[in-house]
Coordinates of C-alpha atoms in Angstrom, one line a residue:
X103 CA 0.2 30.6 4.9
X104 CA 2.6 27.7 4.3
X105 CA 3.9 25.2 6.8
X106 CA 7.3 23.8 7.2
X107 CA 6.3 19.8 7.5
X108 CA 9.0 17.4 8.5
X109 CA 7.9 14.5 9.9
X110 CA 4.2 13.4 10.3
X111 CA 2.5 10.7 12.0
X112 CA 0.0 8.7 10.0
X113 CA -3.1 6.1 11.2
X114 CA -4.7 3.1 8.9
X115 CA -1.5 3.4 6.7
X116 CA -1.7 0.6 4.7
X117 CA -5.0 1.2 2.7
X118 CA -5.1 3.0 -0.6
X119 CA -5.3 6.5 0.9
X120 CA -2.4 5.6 3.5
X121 CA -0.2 3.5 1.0
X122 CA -0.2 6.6 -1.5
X123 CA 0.6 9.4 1.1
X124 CA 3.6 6.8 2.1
X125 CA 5.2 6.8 -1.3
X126 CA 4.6 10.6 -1.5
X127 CA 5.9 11.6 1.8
X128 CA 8.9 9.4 0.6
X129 CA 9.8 11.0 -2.7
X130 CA 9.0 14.2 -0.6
X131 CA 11.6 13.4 2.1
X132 CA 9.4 13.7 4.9
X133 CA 9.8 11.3 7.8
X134 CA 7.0 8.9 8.4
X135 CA 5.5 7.7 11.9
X136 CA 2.9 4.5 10.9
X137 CA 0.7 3.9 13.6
X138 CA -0.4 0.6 12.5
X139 CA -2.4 -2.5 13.8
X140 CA -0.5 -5.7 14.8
X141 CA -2.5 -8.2 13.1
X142 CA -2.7 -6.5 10.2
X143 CA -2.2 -8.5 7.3
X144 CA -1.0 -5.3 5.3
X145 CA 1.9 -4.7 6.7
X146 CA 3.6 -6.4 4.8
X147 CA 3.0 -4.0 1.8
X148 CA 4.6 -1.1 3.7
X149 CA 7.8 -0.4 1.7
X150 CA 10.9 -0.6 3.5
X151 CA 12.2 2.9 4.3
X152 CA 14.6 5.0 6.2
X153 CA 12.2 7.6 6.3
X154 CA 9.9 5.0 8.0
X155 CA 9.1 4.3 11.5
X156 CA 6.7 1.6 13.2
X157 CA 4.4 1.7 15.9
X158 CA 1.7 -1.2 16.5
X159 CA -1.2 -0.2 17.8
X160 CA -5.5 -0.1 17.2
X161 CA -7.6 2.3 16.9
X162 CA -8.8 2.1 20.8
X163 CA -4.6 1.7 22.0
X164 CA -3.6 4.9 21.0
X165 CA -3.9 6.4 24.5
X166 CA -0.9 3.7 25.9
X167 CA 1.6 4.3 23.2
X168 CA 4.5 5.6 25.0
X169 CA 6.0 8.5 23.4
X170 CA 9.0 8.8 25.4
X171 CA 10.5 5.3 23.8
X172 CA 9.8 6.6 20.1
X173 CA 13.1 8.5 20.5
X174 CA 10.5 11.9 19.7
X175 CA 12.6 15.2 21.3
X176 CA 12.6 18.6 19.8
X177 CA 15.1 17.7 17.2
X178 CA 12.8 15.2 15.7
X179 CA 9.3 16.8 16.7
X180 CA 6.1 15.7 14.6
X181 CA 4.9 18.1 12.8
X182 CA 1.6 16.8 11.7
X183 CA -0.6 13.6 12.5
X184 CA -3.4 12.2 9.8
X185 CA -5.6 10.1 11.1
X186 CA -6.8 7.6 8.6
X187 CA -7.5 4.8 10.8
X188 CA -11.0 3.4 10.8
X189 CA -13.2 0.4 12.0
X190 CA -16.8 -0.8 10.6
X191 CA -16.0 0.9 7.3
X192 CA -18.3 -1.8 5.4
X193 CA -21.5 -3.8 5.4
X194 CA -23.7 -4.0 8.1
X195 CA -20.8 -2.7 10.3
X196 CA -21.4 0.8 9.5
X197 CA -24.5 0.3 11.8
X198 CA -22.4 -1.5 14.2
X199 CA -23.5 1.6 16.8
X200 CA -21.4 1.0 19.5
X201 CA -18.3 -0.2 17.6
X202 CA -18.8 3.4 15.2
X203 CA -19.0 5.2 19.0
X204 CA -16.0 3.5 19.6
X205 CA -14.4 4.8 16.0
X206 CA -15.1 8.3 17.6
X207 CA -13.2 8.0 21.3
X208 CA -10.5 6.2 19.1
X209 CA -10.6 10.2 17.3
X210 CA -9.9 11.6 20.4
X211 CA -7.4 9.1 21.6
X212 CA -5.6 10.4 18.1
X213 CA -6.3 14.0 19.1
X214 CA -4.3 13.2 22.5
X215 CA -1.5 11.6 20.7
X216 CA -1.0 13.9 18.2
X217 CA -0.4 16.4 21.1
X218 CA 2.0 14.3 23.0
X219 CA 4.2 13.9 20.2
X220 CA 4.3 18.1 19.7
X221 CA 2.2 18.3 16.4
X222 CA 0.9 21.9 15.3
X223 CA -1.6 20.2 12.8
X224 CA -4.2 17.5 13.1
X225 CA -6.0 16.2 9.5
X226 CA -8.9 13.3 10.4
X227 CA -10.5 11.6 7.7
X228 CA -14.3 11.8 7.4
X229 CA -16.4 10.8 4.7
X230 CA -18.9 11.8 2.1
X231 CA -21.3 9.6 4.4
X232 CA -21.7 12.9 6.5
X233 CA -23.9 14.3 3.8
X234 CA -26.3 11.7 3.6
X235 CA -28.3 12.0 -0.1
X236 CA -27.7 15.2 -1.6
X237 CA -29.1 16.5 -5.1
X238 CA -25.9 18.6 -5.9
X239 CA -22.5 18.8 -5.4
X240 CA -20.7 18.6 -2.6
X241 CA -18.8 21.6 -0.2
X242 CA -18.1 22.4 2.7
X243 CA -21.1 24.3 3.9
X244 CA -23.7 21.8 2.3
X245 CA -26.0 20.6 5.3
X246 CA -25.2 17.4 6.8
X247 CA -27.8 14.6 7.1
X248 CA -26.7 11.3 7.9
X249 CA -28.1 8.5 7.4
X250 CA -26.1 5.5 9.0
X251 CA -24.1 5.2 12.0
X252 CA -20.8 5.3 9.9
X253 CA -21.8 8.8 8.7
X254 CA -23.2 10.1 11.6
X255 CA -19.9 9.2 13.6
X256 CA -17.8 10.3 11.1
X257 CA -19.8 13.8 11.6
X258 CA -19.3 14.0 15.2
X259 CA -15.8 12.9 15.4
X260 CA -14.9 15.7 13.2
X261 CA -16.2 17.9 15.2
X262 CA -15.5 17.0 18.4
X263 CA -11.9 16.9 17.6
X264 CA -11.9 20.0 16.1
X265 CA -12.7 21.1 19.3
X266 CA -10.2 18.9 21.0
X267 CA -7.8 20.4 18.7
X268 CA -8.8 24.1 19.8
X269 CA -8.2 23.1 23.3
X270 CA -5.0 21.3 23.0
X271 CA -3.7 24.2 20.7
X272 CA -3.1 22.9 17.8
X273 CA -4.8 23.4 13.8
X274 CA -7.6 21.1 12.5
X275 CA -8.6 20.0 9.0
X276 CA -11.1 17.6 8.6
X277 CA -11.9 15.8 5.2
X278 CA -14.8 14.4 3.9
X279 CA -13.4 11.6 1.3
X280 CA -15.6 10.9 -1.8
X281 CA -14.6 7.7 -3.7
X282 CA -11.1 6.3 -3.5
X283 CA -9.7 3.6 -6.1
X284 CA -6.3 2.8 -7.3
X285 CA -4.3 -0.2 -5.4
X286 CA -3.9 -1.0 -1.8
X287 CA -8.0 -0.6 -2.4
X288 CA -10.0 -2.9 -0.3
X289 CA -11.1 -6.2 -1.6
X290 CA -15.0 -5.2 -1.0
X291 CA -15.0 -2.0 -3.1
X292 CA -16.8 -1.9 -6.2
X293 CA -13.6 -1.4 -8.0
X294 CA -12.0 -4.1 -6.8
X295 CA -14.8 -6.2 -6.8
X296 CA -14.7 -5.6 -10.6
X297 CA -11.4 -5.8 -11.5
X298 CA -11.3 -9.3 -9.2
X299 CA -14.1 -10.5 -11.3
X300 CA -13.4 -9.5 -14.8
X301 CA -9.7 -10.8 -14.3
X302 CA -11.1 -14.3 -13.3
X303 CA -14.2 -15.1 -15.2
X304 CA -16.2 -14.6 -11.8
X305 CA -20.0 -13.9 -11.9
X306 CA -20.7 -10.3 -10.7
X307 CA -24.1 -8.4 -10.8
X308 CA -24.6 -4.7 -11.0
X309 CA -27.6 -2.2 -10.3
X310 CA -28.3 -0.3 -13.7
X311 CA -25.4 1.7 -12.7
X312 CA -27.6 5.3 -13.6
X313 CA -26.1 7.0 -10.8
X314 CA -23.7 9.6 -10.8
X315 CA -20.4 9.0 -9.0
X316 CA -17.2 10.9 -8.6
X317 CA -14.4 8.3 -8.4
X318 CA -10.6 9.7 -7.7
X319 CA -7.5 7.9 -8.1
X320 CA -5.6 7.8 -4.8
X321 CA -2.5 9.4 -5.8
X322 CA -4.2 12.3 -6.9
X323 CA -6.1 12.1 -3.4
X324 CA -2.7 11.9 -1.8
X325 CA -1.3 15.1 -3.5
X326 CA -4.4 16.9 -2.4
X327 CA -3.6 15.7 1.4
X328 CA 0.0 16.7 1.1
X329 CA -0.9 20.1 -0.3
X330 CA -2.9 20.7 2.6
X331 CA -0.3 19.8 5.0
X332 CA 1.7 22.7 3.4
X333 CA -1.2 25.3 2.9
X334 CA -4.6 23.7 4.5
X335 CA -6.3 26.7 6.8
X336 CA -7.7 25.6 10.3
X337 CA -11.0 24.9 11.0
X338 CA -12.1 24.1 7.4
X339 CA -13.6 21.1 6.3
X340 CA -12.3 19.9 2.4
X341 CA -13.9 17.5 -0.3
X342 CA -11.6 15.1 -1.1
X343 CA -12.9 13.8 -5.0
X344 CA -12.3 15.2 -8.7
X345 CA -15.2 17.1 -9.1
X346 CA -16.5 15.1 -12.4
X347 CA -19.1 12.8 -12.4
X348 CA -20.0 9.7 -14.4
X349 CA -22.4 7.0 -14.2
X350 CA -21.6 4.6 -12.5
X351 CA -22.1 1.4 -15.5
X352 CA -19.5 3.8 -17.7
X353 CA -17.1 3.3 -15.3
X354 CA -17.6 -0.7 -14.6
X355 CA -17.2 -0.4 -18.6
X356 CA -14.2 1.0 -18.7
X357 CA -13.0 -1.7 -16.0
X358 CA -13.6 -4.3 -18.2
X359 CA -12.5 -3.1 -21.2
X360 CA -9.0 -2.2 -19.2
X361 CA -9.4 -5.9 -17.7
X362 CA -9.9 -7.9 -20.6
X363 CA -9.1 -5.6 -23.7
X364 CA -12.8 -6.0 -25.1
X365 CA -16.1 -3.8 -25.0
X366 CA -18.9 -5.8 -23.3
X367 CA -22.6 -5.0 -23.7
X368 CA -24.5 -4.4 -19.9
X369 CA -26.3 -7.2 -19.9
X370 CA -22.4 -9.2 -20.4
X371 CA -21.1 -7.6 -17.4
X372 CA -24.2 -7.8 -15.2
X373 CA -25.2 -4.6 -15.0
X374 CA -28.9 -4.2 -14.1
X375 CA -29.3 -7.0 -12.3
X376 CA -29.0 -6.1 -9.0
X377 CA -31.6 -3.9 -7.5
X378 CA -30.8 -0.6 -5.8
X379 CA -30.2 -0.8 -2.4
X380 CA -32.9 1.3 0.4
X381 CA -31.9 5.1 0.4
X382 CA -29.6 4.3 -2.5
X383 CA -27.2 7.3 -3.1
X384 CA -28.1 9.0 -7.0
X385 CA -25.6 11.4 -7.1
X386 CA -22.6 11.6 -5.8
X387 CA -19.4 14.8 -6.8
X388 CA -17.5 17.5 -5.0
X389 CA -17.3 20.9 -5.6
X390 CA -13.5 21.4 -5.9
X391 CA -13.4 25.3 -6.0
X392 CA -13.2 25.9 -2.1
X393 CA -10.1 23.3 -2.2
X394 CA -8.5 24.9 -5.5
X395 CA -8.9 28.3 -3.6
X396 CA -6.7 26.9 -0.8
X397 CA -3.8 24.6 -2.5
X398 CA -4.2 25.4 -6.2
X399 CA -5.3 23.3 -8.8
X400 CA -4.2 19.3 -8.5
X401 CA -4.6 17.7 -11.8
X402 CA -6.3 14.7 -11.9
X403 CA -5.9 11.3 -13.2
X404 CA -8.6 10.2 -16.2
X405 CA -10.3 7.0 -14.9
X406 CA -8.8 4.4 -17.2
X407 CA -5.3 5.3 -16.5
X408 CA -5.4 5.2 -13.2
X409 CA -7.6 1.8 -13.7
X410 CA -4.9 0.5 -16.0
X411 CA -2.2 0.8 -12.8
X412 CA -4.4 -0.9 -10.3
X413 CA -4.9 -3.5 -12.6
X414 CA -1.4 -4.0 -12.9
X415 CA -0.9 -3.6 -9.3
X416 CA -3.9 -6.3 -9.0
X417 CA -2.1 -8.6 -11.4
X418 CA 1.8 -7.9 -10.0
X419 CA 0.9 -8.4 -6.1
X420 CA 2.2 -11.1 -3.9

């Protein structure tokens, strides 16, 4: 199957999933419709665009944005909506129960948007959070066990708005996101966290860093999601990661050595000095074959390059 995309509509646009399916879509031709919040202190890093449009709006306002005055008519129909947009993605918020409950209506709201500007596709973002801990890697069909309220609303709103979806008439992909660096990152993230430190002679402390994680750069993450646009199947569930794993001290290793140009020994960089967190997460990679099967094989960015351009990015922004 391949689909004819357009124009798409896209929520939480100006993190580094969102910022890198922007510049894609752009180089692509596609028409963009950023549903994006009004305080948002981002916005100011979305790239002035003819192929841009904006609409302000949170998570839990989707349901009074007025199509009709977004000039939408069967000449300029949406063809797709991704729904990146997120709250309580951090911290103690991601057992913020009733503000993750709210995260899931603000999925359906999506869901009912997505349908009144005339989209045949829906793509939510979920998370690797669905899985809980898991010994091996990561698919589609391995069982789900949550273990915070971030995971376990990320679960149900992918499921309920598949069904939503399936009501409404329309196709539904769901993806379960791994980890995402590269810039437009958070602030919070341990990449950024690094690469903030490192640059500026900040103190930072590490666990031993002996777990296994899968880190992908987010223009490769954003080729993936474009590919699927095109030739995702409905009613699948994808992995969004590379599908190689490293521990996690070899890759706040290469950081600093990208950062600062030298090797550092652990104990320099203050790894093993933190103690791992309760239900700490071991090992953490997706298996890509179920994905490759779908939209072929999307090569994938070694770690220190992509480091080296968000640390340019980190250095270069305003």
């Amino acid at each position: 199957m391949y689909r004819k995309i357009r124009r798409i509509a896209l929520t939480g646009p100006t993190g580094a999933i969102g910022m890198a399916i922007i510049k894609k879509c752009i180089e692509e031709q596609i028409e963009l419709l950023l549903i994006t919040r009004t305080d948002s202190t981002r916005n100011m890093n979305i790239p002035k665009s003819d192929y841009i449009t904006l609409v302000y709006a949170d998570i839990f306002e989707y349901d009074k944005i007025d199509v009709r005055r977004l000039d939408i008519d069967s000449s300029r129909q949406v063809d797709a909506f991704i729904h990146l947009a997120w709250m309580g993605t951090v911290g103690d918020a991601r057992n913020d129960m009733e503000l993750q409950i709210k995260n899931i209506e603000g999925t359906m709201s999506a869901v009912r948007l997505a349908n009144r500007l005339g989209c045949r596709l829906f793509i939510g973002a979920g998370s690797q959070a669905e899985y809980g801990r898991v010994e091996g890697y990561l698919h589609p069909n391995t069982p789900t066990f949550p273990e915070n309220g971030y995971g376990m609303a990320k679960l149900c709103a992918g499921q309920m708005s598949r069904v939503l979806c399936e009501q409404l008439g329309m196709e539904h992909i769901w993806l379960r996101v791994l980890s995402i660096y590269g810039p437009y990152d958070g602030e919070k993230s341990m990449v950024m966290s690094a690469i903030d430190s490192f640059a500026n002679s900040k103190e930072i402390s590490f666990t031993k860093g002996e777990q296994k994680w899968d880190y992908l750069f987010n223009r490769d993450a954003a080729r993936m999601i474009y590919k699927l646009l095109h030739n995702g199947k409905h009613g699948k569930i994808y992995c969004i990661g590379s599908g190689k794993e490293r521990m996690l001290k070899e890759y706040i290793q290469d950081i600093y050595s990208v950062v600062t140009g030298r090797n550092a020994s652990e104990s320099d960089i203050g790894i093993g000095k933190q103690r791992y967190v309760d239900k700490q997460i071991m090992f953490l990679c997706a298996d890509m074959k179920e994905l490759e099967e779908d939209i072929g094989t999307v090569e994938i960015t070694p770690f220190t390059e992509g480091i080296k351009e968000t640390v340019e990015w980190f250095r270069n922004r305003e």
